[in-house]
XYZ file of C-alpha atoms in Angstrom:
661
model
C 33.992 -21.830 -0.810
C 36.013 -19.436 1.432
C 35.257 -16.837 -1.222
C 31.761 -17.293 -1.032
C 31.496 -16.998 2.999
C 33.713 -13.850 2.678
C 31.203 -12.339 0.234
C 28.277 -13.262 2.423
C 29.978 -11.726 5.549
C 30.863 -8.636 3.530
C 27.336 -7.912 2.546
C 25.979 -8.440 6.226
C 28.820 -5.900 7.461
C 27.821 -3.552 4.601
C 24.264 -3.502 5.796
C 25.273 -2.631 9.263
C 27.819 0.007 8.043
C 24.951 1.532 5.888
C 22.715 1.548 9.067
C 25.568 3.365 10.950
C 26.089 5.955 8.106
C 22.382 6.733 8.133
C 22.099 7.046 11.595
C 25.067 9.472 11.852
C 23.317 11.582 9.043
C 19.959 11.683 11.061
C 21.679 12.686 14.179
C 23.166 15.700 12.421
C 19.846 16.925 11.452
C 17.971 19.885 13.273
C 15.973 18.674 16.183
C 13.723 21.682 16.297
C 12.873 24.250 19.146
C 13.082 23.571 22.756
C 9.496 22.606 23.048
C 9.951 19.854 20.408
C 13.118 18.747 22.133
C 11.170 18.484 25.487
C 8.549 16.305 24.068
C 11.042 14.086 22.008
C 13.005 13.569 25.230
C 9.876 12.646 27.011
C 9.049 9.980 24.429
C 12.600 8.663 24.219
C 12.672 8.427 28.091
C 9.624 6.428 28.089
C 10.431 4.058 25.371
C 13.800 3.313 27.110
C 12.355 2.702 30.460
C 9.862 0.051 28.837
C 12.303 -1.400 26.811
C 14.835 -1.979 29.876
C 12.195 -3.405 32.034
C 10.953 -5.737 29.485
C 14.311 -6.989 28.551
C 15.091 -7.512 32.347
C 11.849 -9.644 32.481
C 12.787 -11.578 29.436
C 16.362 -12.158 30.384
C 15.385 -14.219 33.458
C 13.268 -16.328 30.979
C 16.099 -16.663 28.603
C 18.638 -17.796 31.548
C 15.897 -20.245 32.812
C 15.483 -21.936 29.407
C 19.200 -22.076 28.506
C 19.752 -23.701 31.871
C 17.297 -26.393 30.855
C 18.742 -26.676 27.300
C 22.352 -27.170 28.436
C 21.968 -30.501 30.000
C 19.066 -31.801 27.744
C 20.181 -30.718 24.193
C 23.801 -29.841 24.715
C 25.965 -26.470 25.305
C 25.927 -25.644 21.533
C 22.032 -25.332 21.613
C 22.034 -23.421 24.852
C 24.916 -20.941 23.584
C 23.303 -20.422 20.163
C 19.757 -19.914 21.969
C 21.162 -17.019 24.181
C 22.959 -15.543 21.062
C 19.756 -15.576 19.088
C 18.002 -13.821 21.967
C 20.761 -11.443 22.338
C 20.825 -10.498 18.433
C 17.061 -10.138 18.337
C 16.985 -7.911 21.380
C 19.768 -5.813 19.747
C 17.834 -5.388 16.549
C 14.772 -4.250 18.326
C 16.828 -1.874 20.448
C 18.347 -0.270 17.465
C 15.000 0.090 15.781
C 13.576 1.828 18.875
C 16.478 4.214 19.372
C 16.788 5.469 15.935
C 13.073 5.951 15.818
C 12.879 8.269 18.891
C 15.840 10.280 17.335
C 14.110 10.365 13.818
C 10.727 11.531 14.913
C 11.497 14.994 16.094
C 13.879 15.609 13.218
C 11.188 14.327 10.795
C 8.670 16.852 12.373
C 11.376 19.714 11.985
C 12.009 18.820 8.463
C 8.316 19.120 7.680
C 8.528 22.809 8.373
C 10.655 22.778 4.955
C 8.664 20.456 2.936
C 6.954 16.956 2.357
C 10.095 15.837 0.507
C 12.403 16.800 3.485
C 10.377 15.050 6.179
C 9.772 11.947 3.869
C 13.648 11.722 3.524
C 14.373 11.732 7.127
C 11.393 9.510 8.150
C 12.478 7.076 5.524
C 16.198 7.113 6.316
C 15.208 6.437 9.920
C 13.206 3.504 8.988
C 16.107 2.252 6.764
C 18.432 2.077 9.650
C 16.171 -0.683 11.120
C 15.661 -2.486 7.979
C 19.468 -2.672 7.510
C 20.395 -3.462 11.097
C 17.867 -6.457 11.003
C 19.238 -8.186 7.782
C 22.753 -7.230 8.688
C 22.600 -8.781 12.305
C 20.460 -11.819 11.012
C 22.907 -12.936 8.190
C 26.183 -12.002 10.081
C 24.958 -14.069 13.105
C 23.981 -17.214 11.323
C 26.887 -17.185 8.808
C 29.416 -16.972 11.601
C 27.877 -19.739 13.653
C 27.617 -21.867 10.524
C 31.377 -21.346 9.957
C 32.020 -22.269 13.620
C 29.657 -25.347 13.801
C 29.504 -26.288 9.992
C 25.994 -27.864 10.705
C 22.940 -26.157 10.388
C 21.283 -28.329 13.169
C 23.676 -26.919 15.742
C 22.249 -23.440 15.235
C 18.470 -24.120 15.604
C 18.890 -22.568 19.219
C 19.705 -19.278 17.410
C 16.183 -19.401 15.853
C 14.390 -20.335 18.833
C 16.073 -17.585 20.915
C 15.165 -15.022 18.169
C 11.625 -16.491 18.165
C 11.272 -16.057 21.775
C 12.442 -12.512 22.073
C 10.294 -11.563 19.047
C 7.131 -13.096 20.684
C 7.684 -11.152 23.802
C 8.567 -7.761 21.880
C 5.555 -8.421 19.909
C 3.241 -9.003 22.774
C 4.734 -6.614 25.278
C 5.073 -3.800 22.717
C 1.723 -4.366 21.310
C 0.046 -4.273 24.679
C 1.768 -1.160 25.664
C 1.030 0.831 22.464
C -2.608 -0.205 22.194
C -3.415 0.032 25.765
C -2.181 3.609 25.706
C -3.711 4.401 22.193
C -7.124 3.181 23.082
C -7.212 4.798 26.352
C -6.076 8.160 24.862
C -8.600 8.062 22.271
C -11.590 6.811 24.192
C -11.351 9.736 26.625
C -9.670 12.222 24.409
C -11.512 11.993 21.295
C -14.834 10.370 22.291
C -15.480 11.951 25.614
C -13.609 15.176 25.431
C -13.652 15.826 21.679
C -10.046 16.877 21.348
C -7.814 16.108 18.376
C -5.297 13.091 18.367
C -2.062 13.963 19.962
C -3.631 17.046 21.691
C -1.104 17.877 24.637
C -3.961 18.168 27.019
C -4.548 14.400 26.885
C -2.565 12.992 29.882
C -1.995 9.782 27.643
C -0.564 11.404 24.705
C 3.005 10.744 25.504
C 2.470 7.099 26.309
C 0.623 6.956 23.119
C 3.573 8.077 21.191
C 5.928 6.017 23.215
C 3.830 2.879 22.168
C 4.605 3.551 18.422
C 8.172 3.129 19.188
C 8.142 0.079 21.432
C 5.474 -1.736 19.328
C 5.851 -0.806 15.863
C 9.661 -0.170 15.871
C 11.243 -2.276 18.306
C 8.535 -4.918 18.169
C 8.736 -5.019 14.263
C 12.481 -5.143 14.226
C 12.574 -8.137 16.654
C 9.674 -9.865 14.611
C 11.440 -9.556 11.272
C 14.791 -10.525 12.573
C 13.224 -13.649 13.945
C 11.586 -14.306 10.497
C 14.796 -13.711 8.732
C 16.668 -16.098 11.028
C 14.230 -18.640 11.187
C 13.539 -18.764 7.396
C 17.336 -18.905 6.749
C 18.011 -21.788 9.143
C 14.809 -23.770 7.851
C 16.274 -23.503 4.275
C 19.696 -24.604 5.259
C 18.316 -27.566 7.163
C 16.418 -28.648 4.209
C 19.433 -28.141 2.120
C 21.019 -31.033 4.069
C 18.512 -33.419 2.660
C 19.893 -32.849 -0.964
C 23.440 -31.815 -0.224
C 24.944 -35.000 -1.761
C 23.347 -34.241 -5.078
C 23.640 -30.466 -4.796
C 26.727 -29.684 -2.600
C 25.910 -25.929 -2.187
C 22.324 -26.491 -1.009
C 23.201 -25.135 2.496
C 25.139 -22.236 1.259
C 22.702 -21.156 -1.343
C 20.128 -19.658 1.086
C 22.715 -17.396 2.663
C 23.892 -16.225 -0.748
C 20.300 -15.199 -1.687
C 20.294 -13.096 1.666
C 23.543 -11.509 0.747
C 22.349 -10.557 -2.868
C 18.907 -9.141 -1.395
C 20.861 -6.725 1.011
C 22.762 -5.122 -1.847
C 19.463 -4.850 -3.889
C 17.767 -3.275 -0.687
C 20.462 -0.762 -0.260
C 20.108 0.236 -3.845
C 16.503 0.322 -3.704
C 16.495 2.770 -1.006
C 18.089 5.497 -3.045
C 15.186 5.955 -5.211
C 12.439 6.596 -2.596
C 11.562 10.330 -2.583
C 8.744 12.717 -3.581
C 7.236 15.875 -2.870
C 3.577 15.132 -3.727
C 1.060 13.696 -1.165
C -0.616 11.399 -3.694
C 2.809 9.703 -4.715
C 4.116 9.021 -1.248
C 3.168 5.407 -1.472
C 4.179 5.007 -5.224
C 7.589 6.283 -4.045
C 7.817 3.843 -1.285
C 6.486 0.950 -3.586
C 9.045 1.962 -6.340
C 11.745 1.013 -3.763
C 10.148 -2.312 -3.158
C 9.898 -3.111 -6.903
C 13.480 -2.092 -7.754
C 14.744 -4.296 -4.871
C 12.720 -7.237 -6.128
C 13.932 -6.622 -9.748
C 17.689 -6.361 -8.787
C 17.247 -9.275 -6.299
C 15.730 -11.332 -9.321
C 18.727 -10.600 -11.348
C 21.152 -11.324 -8.559
C 19.502 -14.481 -7.685
C 20.033 -15.635 -11.185
C 23.529 -15.192 -11.148
C 24.075 -16.894 -7.827
C 21.975 -19.679 -8.886
C 24.057 -20.241 -12.048
C 27.318 -20.045 -9.979
C 26.382 -22.170 -7.024
C 23.414 -24.543 -7.999
C 23.946 -24.862 -11.901
C 20.250 -25.627 -12.060
C 17.664 -22.842 -12.950
C 14.930 -24.810 -11.140
C 16.129 -23.344 -7.856
C 16.255 -19.691 -9.554
C 12.395 -20.304 -10.483
C 11.688 -21.319 -6.886
C 13.429 -18.098 -5.462
C 11.572 -16.060 -8.181
C 8.348 -17.511 -6.939
C 9.147 -15.897 -3.465
C 9.720 -12.629 -4.852
C 6.421 -12.635 -6.849
C 4.549 -13.723 -3.734
C 6.199 -10.718 -1.816
C 5.133 -8.173 -4.307
C 1.651 -9.689 -4.969
C 1.026 -9.692 -1.147
C 2.004 -6.233 -0.968
C -0.399 -5.234 -3.578
C -3.205 -7.018 -2.173
C -2.747 -5.721 1.370
C -2.296 -2.221 0.112
C -5.671 -2.559 -1.862
C -7.642 -3.626 1.411
C -6.062 -0.828 3.738
C -5.360 2.178 1.491
C -7.992 4.902 2.147
C -7.964 5.553 -1.416
C -9.445 2.169 -2.198
C -12.882 0.769 -2.014
C -12.599 -1.589 1.003
C -11.653 1.271 3.388
C -14.228 3.650 1.843
C -16.743 1.010 2.264
C -15.998 1.013 6.196
C -16.097 4.758 6.200
C -19.515 4.969 4.527
C -20.688 2.536 6.985
C -19.832 4.692 9.729
C -22.620 7.102 8.580
C -25.066 4.863 10.404
C -23.151 4.249 13.538
C -20.415 2.376 15.097
C -22.225 -0.818 15.045
C -22.516 -0.860 11.160
C -18.749 0.544 11.051
C -17.715 -2.741 13.046
C -19.910 -5.147 11.071
C -18.299 -3.817 7.728
C -14.855 -3.801 9.199
C -14.991 -7.449 10.383
C -16.552 -8.354 6.953
C -13.601 -6.620 5.057
C -11.128 -8.226 7.379
C -12.600 -11.782 6.669
C -12.685 -11.121 2.938
C -9.072 -9.966 3.012
C -7.949 -13.489 3.810
C -8.979 -14.958 0.289
C -6.423 -13.460 -2.182
C -3.304 -13.598 0.072
C -3.996 -17.368 0.785
C -4.678 -18.140 -2.891
C -1.183 -16.405 -3.576
C 0.584 -18.218 -0.865
C -1.163 -21.670 -2.151
C 0.008 -20.705 -5.648
C 3.597 -20.005 -4.351
C 3.682 -23.286 -2.456
C 2.557 -25.157 -5.643
C 4.896 -23.429 -7.963
C 8.082 -23.535 -5.718
C 7.356 -27.333 -5.055
C 7.061 -27.910 -8.552
C 10.275 -26.401 -9.499
C 12.346 -27.757 -6.534
C 10.269 -29.929 -4.210
C 10.225 -29.183 -0.456
C 13.635 -27.424 -0.612
C 12.039 -25.092 -3.309
C 9.527 -24.043 -0.797
C 12.198 -23.099 1.574
C 13.999 -21.197 -1.216
C 10.786 -19.323 -2.093
C 10.434 -18.335 1.571
C 14.082 -17.361 1.817
C 13.765 -15.258 -1.455
C 10.602 -13.619 0.002
C 12.156 -12.833 3.441
C 15.445 -11.721 1.900
C 13.719 -8.686 1.037
C 13.243 -7.737 4.714
C 15.677 -4.853 4.341
C 13.713 -2.658 2.355
C 10.236 -3.852 3.626
C 11.351 -3.033 7.349
C 12.579 0.177 5.807
C 9.078 1.054 4.454
C 7.376 -0.079 7.669
C 9.447 1.800 10.256
C 8.865 5.011 8.285
C 5.217 4.552 9.449
C 5.538 4.988 13.328
C 8.420 7.689 12.858
C 5.985 9.805 10.954
C 3.182 9.097 13.256
C 5.455 10.418 16.103
C 6.480 13.458 14.135
C 2.901 14.310 13.746
C 2.248 13.880 17.346
C 5.340 16.279 18.160
C 4.140 18.790 15.767
C 0.594 18.851 17.254
C 1.926 18.943 20.824
C 4.620 21.522 20.061
C 2.023 23.856 18.156
C 3.970 23.923 15.076
C 2.160 25.476 11.983
C -0.593 23.897 10.298
C 1.364 23.153 7.093
C 3.608 20.865 9.326
C 0.931 18.774 10.506
C -0.614 18.544 6.807
C 2.757 17.073 5.825
C 3.013 14.730 8.644
C -0.657 13.576 8.438
C -0.069 12.691 4.831
C 2.915 10.715 5.653
C 1.299 8.875 8.550
C -1.704 7.882 6.375
C 0.445 6.105 4.116
C 2.420 4.824 7.178
C -0.782 2.944 8.304
C -0.829 1.126 4.828
C 2.982 0.234 4.936
C 2.701 -1.228 8.301
C -0.188 -3.296 7.133
C 1.806 -4.357 4.074
C 4.902 -5.225 6.201
C 2.608 -7.385 8.460
C 1.077 -9.234 5.387
C 4.583 -9.875 4.179
C 5.698 -11.035 7.684
C 2.607 -13.312 7.965
C 3.174 -14.751 4.527
C 6.905 -15.370 5.073
C 5.853 -17.012 8.340
C 3.584 -19.201 6.559
C 6.310 -20.487 4.292
C 8.903 -20.544 6.859
C 6.728 -22.538 9.178
C 5.909 -25.010 6.375
C 9.820 -25.407 6.013
C 10.122 -26.057 9.777
C 7.176 -28.511 9.569
C 8.939 -30.553 6.997
C 12.362 -30.252 8.898
C 10.406 -31.585 11.956
C 8.827 -34.410 9.929
C 12.146 -35.644 8.600
C 13.728 -35.330 12.172
C 11.204 -37.665 13.852
C 11.063 -39.668 10.558
C 7.322 -38.903 9.761
C 6.942 -39.467 6.017
C 3.214 -39.391 6.157
C 0.849 -37.912 9.056
C -2.454 -39.926 9.259
C -5.299 -37.430 9.948
C -7.528 -40.391 10.466
C -5.366 -41.188 13.647
C -7.231 -40.105 16.701
C -3.918 -38.438 18.273
C -3.276 -36.437 15.234
C -6.910 -35.092 15.012
C -6.468 -34.302 18.788
C -3.353 -32.281 17.773
C -5.046 -30.626 15.039
C -7.652 -29.316 17.122
C -5.211 -28.248 19.761
C -3.068 -26.485 17.289
C -6.165 -24.759 15.571
C -7.194 -23.512 18.946
C -3.880 -21.930 19.886
C -3.962 -18.921 17.952
C -7.528 -18.180 19.290
C -6.495 -18.521 22.955
C -3.307 -16.590 22.258
C -5.365 -13.686 20.612
C -7.916 -13.887 23.554
C -5.093 -13.208 26.028
C -3.539 -10.533 24.200
C -6.837 -8.867 23.417
C -7.700 -9.061 27.119
C -4.371 -7.647 28.067
C -4.880 -4.570 25.813
C -8.475 -4.108 27.324
C -7.128 -4.132 30.971
C -4.395 -1.850 30.099
C -6.732 0.573 28.251
C -9.086 0.448 31.389
C -6.431 1.579 33.594
C -5.309 4.381 31.000
C -9.012 5.402 30.809
C -9.469 5.656 34.527
C -6.156 7.577 35.049
C -7.043 10.030 32.130
C -10.477 10.713 33.626
C -8.866 11.127 36.863
C -6.461 13.718 35.706
C -9.098 15.760 33.810
C -11.361 15.643 37.018
C -8.739 16.279 39.653
C -6.111 18.729 37.640
C -8.157 21.802 37.203
C -7.390 23.644 34.029
C -6.235 21.072 31.723
C -8.872 21.696 29.191
C -8.194 25.360 29.295
C -4.477 24.808 28.806
C -3.837 26.299 32.234
C -2.439 23.405 33.903
C -0.052 20.478 32.575
C -1.182 16.842 32.617
C 0.816 14.200 34.446
C 2.204 12.355 31.242
C 4.477 10.103 33.306
C 1.569 8.572 35.272
C 0.179 7.204 32.026
C 3.468 5.990 30.986
C 4.231 4.123 33.998
C 0.668 2.420 34.126
C 1.218 1.397 30.390
C 4.610 -0.165 31.244
C 3.602 -2.133 34.244
C 0.360 -3.383 32.494
C 2.473 -4.600 29.435
C 5.231 -6.224 31.674
C 2.568 -8.084 33.666
C 0.989 -9.641 30.716
C 3.977 -10.979 28.918
C 4.511 -14.251 30.581
C 1.469 -16.449 29.968
C 1.475 -16.152 26.055
C 5.158 -17.135 26.173
C 4.457 -20.184 28.205
C 1.501 -21.359 26.113
C 3.791 -21.077 22.925
C 6.596 -23.057 24.517
C 4.606 -25.445 26.548
C 1.997 -26.599 24.112
C 4.227 -28.258 21.496
C 6.304 -30.024 24.390
C 3.195 -31.250 26.166
C 1.486 -32.602 23.189
C 4.619 -34.137 21.811
C 5.505 -35.892 25.096
C 1.910 -37.133 25.998
C 0.658 -37.891 22.595
C 3.891 -38.633 20.604
C 5.374 -37.038 17.387
C 2.551 -37.586 15.026
C -0.092 -35.605 17.207
C 2.642 -32.928 17.477
C 2.660 -32.921 13.757
C -0.948 -32.386 13.699
C -0.622 -29.450 16.199
C 2.021 -27.709 13.775
C -0.391 -28.216 10.960
C -3.346 -26.767 13.115
C -1.508 -23.519 14.165
C -0.212 -22.908 10.971
C -3.404 -22.869 9.271
C -5.633 -20.904 11.730
C -2.776 -18.698 12.692
C -2.182 -17.659 9.201
C -5.890 -16.818 8.549
C -6.524 -15.083 11.835
C -3.253 -12.999 11.490
C -4.315 -11.583 8.004
C -7.845 -11.090 9.054
C -6.992 -9.011 12.157
C -3.856 -6.946 10.725
C -5.748 -6.197 7.456
C -9.138 -5.332 9.125
C -7.534 -3.214 11.898
C -5.720 -1.167 9.262
C -8.738 -0.808 7.214
C -10.708 0.667 10.373
C -7.795 2.976 10.923
C -7.714 4.380 7.470
C -11.443 4.550 7.280
C -11.227 6.987 10.250
C -8.566 9.023 8.283
C -10.707 9.029 5.255
C -13.461 10.763 7.072
C -10.911 12.952 8.743
C -9.708 14.369 5.453
C -13.349 15.776 4.968
C -15.477 13.130 3.878
C -18.890 12.190 5.302
C -18.844 15.228 7.615
C -15.209 15.146 8.664
C -13.671 15.694 12.067
C -16.353 15.963 14.845
C -19.183 14.330 12.705
C -21.260 11.391 13.972
C -19.516 9.333 11.208
C -16.113 10.216 12.673
C -17.255 9.304 16.120
C -18.385 5.899 15.029
C -15.131 5.494 12.916
C -13.100 6.323 16.129
C -15.022 3.441 17.980
C -14.090 1.113 14.861
C -10.457 2.326 14.934
C -10.471 1.515 18.732
C -11.614 -2.012 18.088
C -9.044 -2.582 15.168
C -6.183 -1.027 17.193
C -5.367 -4.367 19.051
C -6.214 -6.393 16.081
C -3.631 -4.835 13.884
C -0.894 -3.979 16.454
C -1.092 -6.554 19.180
C -2.937 -10.061 18.324
C -2.564 -10.137 14.737
C 1.364 -9.331 14.519
C 1.930 -11.607 17.562
C 0.557 -14.545 15.738
C 3.631 -14.514 13.364
C 6.243 -15.277 16.108
C 3.779 -17.670 17.642
C 3.503 -19.742 14.560
C 7.292 -20.095 14.168
C 7.804 -20.399 18.146
C 5.669 -23.348 18.228
C 7.362 -25.008 15.099
C 10.971 -24.115 16.165
C 10.214 -25.681 19.696
C 8.952 -28.814 18.157
C 11.950 -29.163 15.825
C 14.477 -28.381 18.525
C 12.685 -30.942 20.855
C 12.403 -33.564 18.286
C 15.164 -35.918 19.766
C 13.919 -35.389 23.202
C 10.416 -36.315 22.210
C 11.566 -39.403 20.376
C 13.513 -40.662 23.252
C 10.923 -39.884 26.200
C 7.528 -39.227 24.688
C 6.025 -42.368 23.821
C 6.828 -43.772 27.385
C 4.559 -41.368 28.936
C 1.411 -43.017 27.212
């Protein structure tokens, strides 16, 4: 057994070392001319300022919750909670820091060619991916070695979930408040291009890509990885008498997938625009194939029953299938996106109607795939099989986050190229990479949401076992109340985050209009906008809106459990999983479709840039921005925070809850 743990720890450390080697390589690359460095420094400074202020705010919340956990659930839970929060924050910090270093180097590499730019952008994304899985597996393995009981490290998952929620909400509000504000005045009112240096919100917009899509996604997937692994280990306890390695097996799957992901990153390269997505997809496919081979060997050695391998294989198939489905609905080369672009020719209203329709339709295939995955994995290995499928799926986080973080890096690279006045060929390369980046971000969000569904189901089962619920009676009025409240939570949560983006965008719009009005010569390029003012507004707006969504996520399961009992809380968990999953897919996919419909028009279709169709598409993209980058992705940690809180508080609810009714 010691050799198994040493091998698992070695793989987690290898992932972190690989991230370090790639970071060193990226930092050695040419960062371009003085103008490019000045712009990149401004983006990095704004991103760092936001992350520090967000972490200071969240640190207070972490301390308060830890102080509550210590006397109620014990020192171990409080300590692991703090460690989970710390590791998640570090994962987000690494993701952001490499992003703000790789962006300018990707722009400079685009001077040489598409292959060189893609290489730097993807290596930057890989640093984040490897850091996420390395830190996740390392932290949980070390704590299991110390405590030798998965129940003692549930707090780690709660800490990771809470940081992920705040990172997604705060980063999402920042990035979309700045983006929407910049687009509404710059593109719609002034008719200037995206990332035009005359736009006062352009730096804030580029900062947002880093704090939302890099730091936020890193924390989000770190949480998904951690919670899924812990859930699988918990369910392994139920069969450990018959299968002695049931708790260790999920960790071993994670270790195998790390090695497969590292190998998968080696083949991602191309010098042709039309082959950017196939090149990225090839890395995912190779990782899946190598993971499957490794899972087979690990299953034979540890479990001695291929039923568990087939459950793991189901998770890999679900991962690949979700990727292909989301790519179909969001790629500008596919019919759904082109239908939204075509709808733009008759105005913004028809663009929005078609975008909403496509977003709703996009829930069907992913849900059917997830249902098939649940059925197959349960058929092979029961509820433990579902947890193993979820772990096999989320084990590919390394390569998936690598592909995802590539998107915001290349987006930033395009912005730097535009603001620095680099040759048109540079922007052509970065635009091609960025267009694919929108699809990769949507695919990753679909992956995260699908993984969240399976992980939340595993947590749900673990909660049911903890409170001794073999059956939840949906005819019980308290369970029905819990179902309705749980079903409502994703909607009120989305409302809060959408409103927050709207308020932040309003402030940015007013500031950008003020600068165009009061600072004479901006449009003629004779005066420089005050970029820092918009960065400061976005930061303050995002920090201000952080707390209420977090309170709702933590308080709701506690209140329902204490007032109505564990059965009603079971109903709440079921409700939040179902509606949260559907709403998240609809928002993230629909938002990406709107974005790429705009890019499809910008590539010369339906009149191209500046046409009426383009203006309508910009409005649709503006609506889709908070869908795909704020509300939709934030539902992923919401689902797991609610389930983790329920599991963590199960004993407390059993002891005190029924006395309140």
